[in-house]
């Protein structure tokens, strides 16, 4: 506790994060880090930092470690065939447990707990943009900044787990579509469906998930024999005008 100061952004903890390329969020089977305030602060920093920090998510199951990455891994990027690299990413990320993906689609980081309540108070006030003099004031129960971070984190889970949700028929039921569409910072979506043979309904779901502020959308449907004009038309009808 002696190491911590009043302003979370002045702690050595924060300074260490600023030296890192990104954050690795390690989830147990109950997704406990989503309920802890210092973990919430890490996610807030990664999602709102001007330095575009990476946010990767991992967990361990009986079959080994599973990993969701913000883009390709270094090994995948090293491949000359980028199509193969994206297919390897799809294979890796579809191994991630669906139950954990679903929990990540509806985060409530502002309801996270702390061992020391003053940490929770100060972190929530920091996220809400209060001045240093106000960091010990009772935090807002609801705030637009809380909602912004929650939506950004849900969008990370939705993008990384989209194909897993699609293969299990859970894209709509579990809220993947709404989570991705509501992500306020989502500017790029690269989606390779060439390994999973989507149908027209799947493409319609993709279209409904496109955020309004999206700048780049890359979709691969090679060898997707179930996709017809109806699916393409449904997708095209939702393409945002922001695309470059």
PDB file of C-alpha atoms in Angstrom:
ATOM      1  CA  UNK A   1       0.000   0.000   0.000  1.00  0.00           C
ATOM      2  CA  UNK A   2       2.895   2.402   0.625  1.00  0.00           C
ATOM      3  CA  UNK A   3       3.727   2.125  -3.076  1.00  0.00           C
ATOM      4  CA  UNK A   4       0.360   3.456  -4.140  1.00  0.00           C
ATOM      5  CA  UNK A   5      -0.441   7.149  -4.397  1.00  0.00           C
ATOM      6  CA  UNK A   6      -3.782   8.863  -4.654  1.00  0.00           C
ATOM      7  CA  UNK A   7      -3.863   9.180  -8.445  1.00  0.00           C
ATOM      8  CA  UNK A   8      -3.772   5.712 -10.111  1.00  0.00           C
ATOM      9  CA  UNK A   9      -2.019   7.217 -13.135  1.00  0.00           C
ATOM     10  CA  UNK A  10       0.910   8.292 -10.945  1.00  0.00           C
ATOM     11  CA  UNK A  11       1.644   4.862  -9.514  1.00  0.00           C
ATOM     12  CA  UNK A  12       4.615   2.720 -10.483  1.00  0.00           C
ATOM     13  CA  UNK A  13       1.998   0.167 -11.553  1.00  0.00           C
ATOM     14  CA  UNK A  14       0.725   2.563 -14.219  1.00  0.00           C
ATOM     15  CA  UNK A  15       4.233   3.600 -15.270  1.00  0.00           C
ATOM     16  CA  UNK A  16       5.175  -0.056 -15.805  1.00  0.00           C
ATOM     17  CA  UNK A  17       2.132  -0.515 -18.062  1.00  0.00           C
ATOM     18  CA  UNK A  18       3.231   2.469 -20.138  1.00  0.00           C
ATOM     19  CA  UNK A  19       6.516   0.691 -20.860  1.00  0.00           C
ATOM     20  CA  UNK A  20       4.744  -2.429 -22.126  1.00  0.00           C
ATOM     21  CA  UNK A  21       3.495  -3.173 -25.647  1.00  0.00           C
ATOM     22  CA  UNK A  22       0.202  -4.292 -24.200  1.00  0.00           C
ATOM     23  CA  UNK A  23      -1.753  -6.126 -21.530  1.00  0.00           C
ATOM     24  CA  UNK A  24      -2.305  -9.869 -21.140  1.00  0.00           C
ATOM     25  CA  UNK A  25      -5.633 -10.588 -19.443  1.00  0.00           C
ATOM     26  CA  UNK A  26      -5.477 -14.090 -17.901  1.00  0.00           C
ATOM     27  CA  UNK A  27      -8.900 -15.538 -17.129  1.00  0.00           C
ATOM     28  CA  UNK A  28      -9.768 -18.402 -14.813  1.00  0.00           C
ATOM     29  CA  UNK A  29     -12.911 -20.469 -15.404  1.00  0.00           C
ATOM     30  CA  UNK A  30     -15.020 -17.867 -13.582  1.00  0.00           C
ATOM     31  CA  UNK A  31     -13.481 -14.891 -15.426  1.00  0.00           C
ATOM     32  CA  UNK A  32     -12.545 -13.447 -12.028  1.00  0.00           C
ATOM     33  CA  UNK A  33     -10.288 -10.660 -13.410  1.00  0.00           C
ATOM     34  CA  UNK A  34     -13.395  -9.050 -14.941  1.00  0.00           C
ATOM     35  CA  UNK A  35     -14.640  -8.517 -11.377  1.00  0.00           C
ATOM     36  CA  UNK A  36     -11.446  -7.004  -9.873  1.00  0.00           C
ATOM     37  CA  UNK A  37     -10.903  -3.261 -10.014  1.00  0.00           C
ATOM     38  CA  UNK A  38      -7.153  -3.219 -10.674  1.00  0.00           C
ATOM     39  CA  UNK A  39      -7.672  -5.615 -13.583  1.00  0.00           C
ATOM     40  CA  UNK A  40     -10.446  -3.299 -14.776  1.00  0.00           C
ATOM     41  CA  UNK A  41      -8.013  -0.404 -14.607  1.00  0.00           C
ATOM     42  CA  UNK A  42      -5.486  -2.314 -16.722  1.00  0.00           C
ATOM     43  CA  UNK A  43      -8.159  -2.953 -19.334  1.00  0.00           C
ATOM     44  CA  UNK A  44      -9.233   0.699 -19.227  1.00  0.00           C
ATOM     45  CA  UNK A  45      -5.642   1.826 -19.838  1.00  0.00           C
ATOM     46  CA  UNK A  46      -5.135  -0.624 -22.709  1.00  0.00           C
ATOM     47  CA  UNK A  47      -8.418   0.270 -24.388  1.00  0.00           C
ATOM     48  CA  UNK A  48      -8.135   4.061 -24.094  1.00  0.00           C
ATOM     49  CA  UNK A  49      -4.383   4.678 -24.292  1.00  0.00           C
ATOM     50  CA  UNK A  50      -3.165   7.006 -27.038  1.00  0.00           C
ATOM     51  CA  UNK A  51      -0.277   4.589 -27.624  1.00  0.00           C
ATOM     52  CA  UNK A  52      -2.616   1.887 -29.015  1.00  0.00           C
ATOM     53  CA  UNK A  53      -1.677  -0.829 -26.549  1.00  0.00           C
ATOM     54  CA  UNK A  54      -2.386  -4.454 -27.378  1.00  0.00           C
ATOM     55  CA  UNK A  55      -4.902  -6.412 -25.320  1.00  0.00           C
ATOM     56  CA  UNK A  56      -4.522 -10.203 -25.460  1.00  0.00           C
ATOM     57  CA  UNK A  57      -6.635 -12.677 -23.484  1.00  0.00           C
ATOM     58  CA  UNK A  58      -5.638 -16.140 -22.320  1.00  0.00           C
ATOM     59  CA  UNK A  59      -6.951 -19.001 -20.230  1.00  0.00           C
ATOM     60  CA  UNK A  60      -5.979 -22.557 -19.379  1.00  0.00           C
ATOM     61  CA  UNK A  61      -8.106 -25.659 -19.898  1.00  0.00           C
ATOM     62  CA  UNK A  62      -7.478 -29.382 -19.562  1.00  0.00           C
ATOM     63  CA  UNK A  63      -6.167 -29.387 -23.136  1.00  0.00           C
ATOM     64  CA  UNK A  64      -3.661 -26.579 -22.508  1.00  0.00           C
ATOM     65  CA  UNK A  65      -3.457 -22.803 -22.905  1.00  0.00           C
ATOM     66  CA  UNK A  66      -5.837 -20.889 -25.172  1.00  0.00           C
ATOM     67  CA  UNK A  67      -5.046 -17.426 -26.494  1.00  0.00           C
ATOM     68  CA  UNK A  68      -6.997 -14.596 -28.117  1.00  0.00           C
ATOM     69  CA  UNK A  69      -4.710 -12.004 -29.660  1.00  0.00           C
ATOM     70  CA  UNK A  70      -5.060  -8.448 -30.846  1.00  0.00           C
ATOM     71  CA  UNK A  71      -3.976  -9.295 -34.382  1.00  0.00           C
ATOM     72  CA  UNK A  72      -1.587 -12.055 -35.424  1.00  0.00           C
ATOM     73  CA  UNK A  73       1.105 -13.524 -33.204  1.00  0.00           C
ATOM     74  CA  UNK A  74       4.753 -12.910 -34.125  1.00  0.00           C
ATOM     75  CA  UNK A  75       4.996 -16.475 -35.454  1.00  0.00           C
ATOM     76  CA  UNK A  76       1.896 -16.025 -37.623  1.00  0.00           C
ATOM     77  CA  UNK A  77       3.138 -12.671 -38.910  1.00  0.00           C
ATOM     78  CA  UNK A  78       6.415 -14.309 -39.934  1.00  0.00           C
ATOM     79  CA  UNK A  79       4.639 -16.560 -42.439  1.00  0.00           C
ATOM     80  CA  UNK A  80       4.993 -15.503 -46.072  1.00  0.00           C
ATOM     81  CA  UNK A  81       1.451 -16.654 -46.819  1.00  0.00           C
ATOM     82  CA  UNK A  82      -0.733 -14.208 -44.871  1.00  0.00           C
ATOM     83  CA  UNK A  83      -3.821 -16.188 -45.826  1.00  0.00           C
ATOM     84  CA  UNK A  84      -2.367 -19.162 -44.002  1.00  0.00           C
ATOM     85  CA  UNK A  85      -1.473 -16.899 -41.087  1.00  0.00           C
ATOM     86  CA  UNK A  86      -5.085 -15.776 -40.686  1.00  0.00           C
ATOM     87  CA  UNK A  87      -6.324 -19.356 -40.958  1.00  0.00           C
ATOM     88  CA  UNK A  88      -3.961 -20.372 -38.163  1.00  0.00           C
ATOM     89  CA  UNK A  89      -5.301 -17.514 -36.083  1.00  0.00           C
ATOM     90  CA  UNK A  90      -8.855 -18.720 -36.693  1.00  0.00           C
ATOM     91  CA  UNK A  91      -7.916 -22.261 -35.680  1.00  0.00           C
ATOM     92  CA  UNK A  92      -6.232 -20.990 -32.510  1.00  0.00           C
ATOM     93  CA  UNK A  93      -8.998 -18.649 -31.435  1.00  0.00           C
ATOM     94  CA  UNK A  94     -11.857 -21.083 -32.022  1.00  0.00           C
ATOM     95  CA  UNK A  95     -10.331 -23.248 -29.278  1.00  0.00           C
ATOM     96  CA  UNK A  96     -11.117 -20.573 -26.675  1.00  0.00           C
ATOM     97  CA  UNK A  97     -13.956 -21.629 -24.314  1.00  0.00           C
ATOM     98  CA  UNK A  98     -17.293 -20.238 -25.439  1.00  0.00           C
ATOM     99  CA  UNK A  99     -18.456 -19.764 -21.850  1.00  0.00           C
ATOM    100  CA  UNK A 100     -15.619 -17.328 -21.172  1.00  0.00           C
ATOM    101  CA  UNK A 101     -16.221 -15.498 -24.439  1.00  0.00           C
ATOM    102  CA  UNK A 102     -19.853 -15.020 -23.445  1.00  0.00           C
ATOM    103  CA  UNK A 103     -18.888 -13.578 -20.054  1.00  0.00           C
ATOM    104  CA  UNK A 104     -16.619 -11.096 -21.787  1.00  0.00           C
ATOM    105  CA  UNK A 105     -19.470  -9.829 -23.963  1.00  0.00           C
ATOM    106  CA  UNK A 106     -21.268  -8.208 -21.025  1.00  0.00           C
ATOM    107  CA  UNK A 107     -18.600  -6.744 -18.738  1.00  0.00           C
ATOM    108  CA  UNK A 108     -19.504  -4.429 -15.867  1.00  0.00           C
ATOM    109  CA  UNK A 109     -16.069  -3.181 -14.920  1.00  0.00           C
ATOM    110  CA  UNK A 110     -17.553  -0.344 -12.833  1.00  0.00           C
ATOM    111  CA  UNK A 111     -18.989  -2.977 -10.501  1.00  0.00           C
ATOM    112  CA  UNK A 112     -15.598  -4.613  -9.945  1.00  0.00           C
ATOM    113  CA  UNK A 113     -14.385  -5.054  -6.380  1.00  0.00           C
ATOM    114  CA  UNK A 114     -11.124  -4.349  -4.556  1.00  0.00           C
ATOM    115  CA  UNK A 115      -9.373  -5.522  -1.415  1.00  0.00           C
ATOM    116  CA  UNK A 116      -9.077  -1.841  -0.420  1.00  0.00           C
ATOM    117  CA  UNK A 117     -12.250   0.134  -1.103  1.00  0.00           C
ATOM    118  CA  UNK A 118     -10.301   3.362  -1.548  1.00  0.00           C
ATOM    119  CA  UNK A 119      -8.625   1.777  -4.602  1.00  0.00           C
ATOM    120  CA  UNK A 120     -12.038   1.128  -6.119  1.00  0.00           C
ATOM    121  CA  UNK A 121     -13.217   4.667  -5.389  1.00  0.00           C
ATOM    122  CA  UNK A 122     -10.131   6.309  -6.869  1.00  0.00           C
ATOM    123  CA  UNK A 123      -9.988   4.116  -9.965  1.00  0.00           C
ATOM    124  CA  UNK A 124     -13.658   4.656 -10.799  1.00  0.00           C
ATOM    125  CA  UNK A 125     -13.277   8.401 -10.325  1.00  0.00           C
ATOM    126  CA  UNK A 126     -10.173   8.357 -12.517  1.00  0.00           C
ATOM    127  CA  UNK A 127     -12.035   6.510 -15.269  1.00  0.00           C
ATOM    128  CA  UNK A 128     -14.875   9.031 -14.964  1.00  0.00           C
ATOM    129  CA  UNK A 129     -12.393  11.855 -15.569  1.00  0.00           C
ATOM    130  CA  UNK A 130     -12.570  13.516 -12.178  1.00  0.00           C
ATOM    131  CA  UNK A 131      -9.816  15.833 -10.980  1.00  0.00           C
ATOM    132  CA  UNK A 132      -7.247  14.634  -8.449  1.00  0.00           C
ATOM    133  CA  UNK A 133      -8.993  16.617  -5.723  1.00  0.00           C
ATOM    134  CA  UNK A 134     -12.164  14.606  -6.349  1.00  0.00           C
ATOM    135  CA  UNK A 135     -10.654  11.121  -6.446  1.00  0.00           C
ATOM    136  CA  UNK A 136     -11.812  10.317  -2.897  1.00  0.00           C
ATOM    137  CA  UNK A 137     -15.393  11.447  -3.534  1.00  0.00           C
ATOM    138  CA  UNK A 138     -18.112   8.771  -3.764  1.00  0.00           C
ATOM    139  CA  UNK A 139     -17.914   7.460  -7.350  1.00  0.00           C
ATOM    140  CA  UNK A 140     -20.768   7.664  -9.812  1.00  0.00           C
ATOM    141  CA  UNK A 141     -22.890   4.525  -9.916  1.00  0.00           C
ATOM    142  CA  UNK A 142     -23.234   4.950 -13.681  1.00  0.00           C
ATOM    143  CA  UNK A 143     -21.170   7.076 -16.066  1.00  0.00           C
ATOM    144  CA  UNK A 144     -20.654   7.360 -19.819  1.00  0.00           C
ATOM    145  CA  UNK A 145     -16.953   6.556 -19.403  1.00  0.00           C
ATOM    146  CA  UNK A 146     -17.777   3.302 -17.629  1.00  0.00           C
ATOM    147  CA  UNK A 147     -20.062   2.402 -20.515  1.00  0.00           C
ATOM    148  CA  UNK A 148     -17.404   3.310 -23.066  1.00  0.00           C
ATOM    149  CA  UNK A 149     -14.832   0.974 -21.511  1.00  0.00           C
ATOM    150  CA  UNK A 150     -17.374  -1.834 -21.093  1.00  0.00           C
ATOM    151  CA  UNK A 151     -18.383  -1.577 -24.745  1.00  0.00           C
ATOM    152  CA  UNK A 152     -14.782  -1.506 -25.942  1.00  0.00           C
ATOM    153  CA  UNK A 153     -13.910  -4.623 -23.953  1.00  0.00           C
ATOM    154  CA  UNK A 154     -17.044  -6.418 -25.131  1.00  0.00           C
ATOM    155  CA  UNK A 155     -16.040  -5.560 -28.706  1.00  0.00           C
ATOM    156  CA  UNK A 156     -12.625  -7.154 -28.193  1.00  0.00           C
ATOM    157  CA  UNK A 157     -14.257 -10.402 -27.066  1.00  0.00           C
ATOM    158  CA  UNK A 158     -16.849 -10.251 -29.865  1.00  0.00           C
ATOM    159  CA  UNK A 159     -14.300  -9.805 -32.639  1.00  0.00           C
ATOM    160  CA  UNK A 160     -11.911 -12.446 -31.323  1.00  0.00           C
ATOM    161  CA  UNK A 161     -14.670 -14.970 -30.656  1.00  0.00           C
ATOM    162  CA  UNK A 162     -16.933 -14.273 -33.629  1.00  0.00           C
ATOM    163  CA  UNK A 163     -16.227 -17.475 -35.546  1.00  0.00           C
ATOM    164  CA  UNK A 164     -16.498 -19.591 -32.376  1.00  0.00           C
ATOM    165  CA  UNK A 165     -19.898 -18.048 -31.704  1.00  0.00           C
ATOM    166  CA  UNK A 166     -20.956 -18.528 -35.318  1.00  0.00           C
ATOM    167  CA  UNK A 167     -19.992 -22.198 -35.390  1.00  0.00           C
ATOM    168  CA  UNK A 168     -22.037 -22.791 -32.247  1.00  0.00           C
ATOM    169  CA  UNK A 169     -25.064 -20.805 -33.391  1.00  0.00           C
ATOM    170  CA  UNK A 170     -24.603 -18.300 -30.569  1.00  0.00           C
ATOM    171  CA  UNK A 171     -23.783 -15.056 -32.391  1.00  0.00           C
ATOM    172  CA  UNK A 172     -27.196 -13.532 -31.723  1.00  0.00           C
ATOM    173  CA  UNK A 173     -28.134 -15.446 -28.588  1.00  0.00           C
ATOM    174  CA  UNK A 174     -24.995 -14.520 -26.661  1.00  0.00           C
ATOM    175  CA  UNK A 175     -24.802 -10.952 -27.937  1.00  0.00           C
ATOM    176  CA  UNK A 176     -21.769 -11.058 -30.242  1.00  0.00           C
ATOM    177  CA  UNK A 177     -23.588  -8.938 -32.826  1.00  0.00           C
ATOM    178  CA  UNK A 178     -24.633  -6.198 -30.411  1.00  0.00           C
ATOM    179  CA  UNK A 179     -21.247  -6.146 -28.663  1.00  0.00           C
ATOM    180  CA  UNK A 180     -19.305  -5.592 -31.866  1.00  0.00           C
ATOM    181  CA  UNK A 181     -21.760  -3.075 -33.312  1.00  0.00           C
ATOM    182  CA  UNK A 182     -21.643  -1.058 -30.058  1.00  0.00           C
ATOM    183  CA  UNK A 183     -17.835  -0.923 -29.775  1.00  0.00           C
ATOM    184  CA  UNK A 184     -17.177   2.851 -29.997  1.00  0.00           C
ATOM    185  CA  UNK A 185     -13.475   2.515 -30.855  1.00  0.00           C
ATOM    186  CA  UNK A 186     -13.640  -0.270 -33.442  1.00  0.00           C
ATOM    187  CA  UNK A 187     -12.076   0.973 -36.674  1.00  0.00           C
ATOM    188  CA  UNK A 188     -10.828  -2.278 -38.293  1.00  0.00           C
ATOM    189  CA  UNK A 189     -12.339  -5.756 -38.626  1.00  0.00           C
ATOM    190  CA  UNK A 190     -10.525  -8.538 -40.493  1.00  0.00           C
ATOM    191  CA  UNK A 191     -12.664 -11.667 -40.762  1.00  0.00           C
ATOM    192  CA  UNK A 192     -11.644 -14.876 -42.535  1.00  0.00           C
ATOM    193  CA  UNK A 193     -14.601 -17.241 -43.011  1.00  0.00           C
ATOM    194  CA  UNK A 194     -12.943 -19.409 -45.640  1.00  0.00           C
ATOM    195  CA  UNK A 195     -12.422 -22.271 -43.178  1.00  0.00           C
ATOM    196  CA  UNK A 196     -15.971 -22.433 -41.804  1.00  0.00           C
ATOM    197  CA  UNK A 197     -18.255 -22.336 -44.869  1.00  0.00           C
ATOM    198  CA  UNK A 198     -20.802 -19.694 -43.758  1.00  0.00           C
ATOM    199  CA  UNK A 199     -24.283 -19.355 -45.239  1.00  0.00           C
ATOM    200  CA  UNK A 200     -26.391 -16.328 -46.104  1.00  0.00           C
ATOM    201  CA  UNK A 201     -27.679 -15.942 -42.548  1.00  0.00           C
ATOM    202  CA  UNK A 202     -24.113 -15.826 -41.248  1.00  0.00           C
ATOM    203  CA  UNK A 203     -23.262 -12.991 -43.649  1.00  0.00           C
ATOM    204  CA  UNK A 204     -26.390 -11.134 -42.570  1.00  0.00           C
ATOM    205  CA  UNK A 205     -25.206 -11.412 -38.956  1.00  0.00           C
ATOM    206  CA  UNK A 206     -21.817 -10.004 -39.959  1.00  0.00           C
ATOM    207  CA  UNK A 207     -23.517  -7.066 -41.640  1.00  0.00           C
ATOM    208  CA  UNK A 208     -25.608  -6.269 -38.588  1.00  0.00           C
ATOM    209  CA  UNK A 209     -22.471  -6.297 -36.422  1.00  0.00           C
ATOM    210  CA  UNK A 210     -20.562  -3.672 -38.414  1.00  0.00           C
ATOM    211  CA  UNK A 211     -19.896  -0.579 -36.262  1.00  0.00           C
ATOM    212  CA  UNK A 212     -20.980   2.732 -37.768  1.00  0.00           C
ATOM    213  CA  UNK A 213     -17.476   4.233 -37.481  1.00  0.00           C
ATOM    214  CA  UNK A 214     -15.623   1.291 -39.087  1.00  0.00           C
ATOM    215  CA  UNK A 215     -12.865   2.391 -41.476  1.00  0.00           C
ATOM    216  CA  UNK A 216     -11.554  -0.940 -42.775  1.00  0.00           C
ATOM    217  CA  UNK A 217     -13.434  -4.199 -43.251  1.00  0.00           C
ATOM    218  CA  UNK A 218     -11.684  -7.207 -44.804  1.00  0.00           C
ATOM    219  CA  UNK A 219     -13.775 -10.336 -45.383  1.00  0.00           C
ATOM    220  CA  UNK A 220     -12.555 -13.601 -46.908  1.00  0.00           C
ATOM    221  CA  UNK A 221     -15.174 -16.090 -48.150  1.00  0.00           C
ATOM    222  CA  UNK A 222     -13.080 -18.272 -50.425  1.00  0.00           C
ATOM    223  CA  UNK A 223     -14.619 -21.667 -51.074  1.00  0.00           C
ATOM    224  CA  UNK A 224     -17.787 -20.627 -49.202  1.00  0.00           C
ATOM    225  CA  UNK A 225     -20.277 -22.561 -51.318  1.00  0.00           C
ATOM    226  CA  UNK A 226     -23.349 -21.756 -49.211  1.00  0.00           C
ATOM    227  CA  UNK A 227     -23.081 -17.996 -49.749  1.00  0.00           C
ATOM    228  CA  UNK A 228     -25.465 -16.676 -52.399  1.00  0.00           C
ATOM    229  CA  UNK A 229     -26.620 -13.293 -53.670  1.00  0.00           C
ATOM    230  CA  UNK A 230     -29.076 -12.945 -50.783  1.00  0.00           C
ATOM    231  CA  UNK A 231     -26.277 -13.133 -48.208  1.00  0.00           C
ATOM    232  CA  UNK A 232     -24.089 -10.678 -50.096  1.00  0.00           C
ATOM    233  CA  UNK A 233     -27.002  -8.275 -50.466  1.00  0.00           C
ATOM    234  CA  UNK A 234     -27.759  -8.483 -46.747  1.00  0.00           C
ATOM    235  CA  UNK A 235     -24.124  -7.741 -45.950  1.00  0.00           C
ATOM    236  CA  UNK A 236     -23.899  -4.899 -48.457  1.00  0.00           C
ATOM    237  CA  UNK A 237     -27.002  -3.291 -46.997  1.00  0.00           C
ATOM    238  CA  UNK A 238     -25.206  -2.768 -43.694  1.00  0.00           C
ATOM    239  CA  UNK A 239     -21.838  -1.505 -44.939  1.00  0.00           C
ATOM    240  CA  UNK A 240     -21.183   1.756 -43.088  1.00  0.00           C
ATOM    241  CA  UNK A 241     -20.505   4.923 -45.025  1.00  0.00           C
ATOM    242  CA  UNK A 242     -17.331   5.446 -43.001  1.00  0.00           C
ATOM    243  CA  UNK A 243     -15.443   2.674 -44.840  1.00  0.00           C
ATOM    244  CA  UNK A 244     -12.354   3.864 -46.694  1.00  0.00           C
TER     245      UNK A 244
END
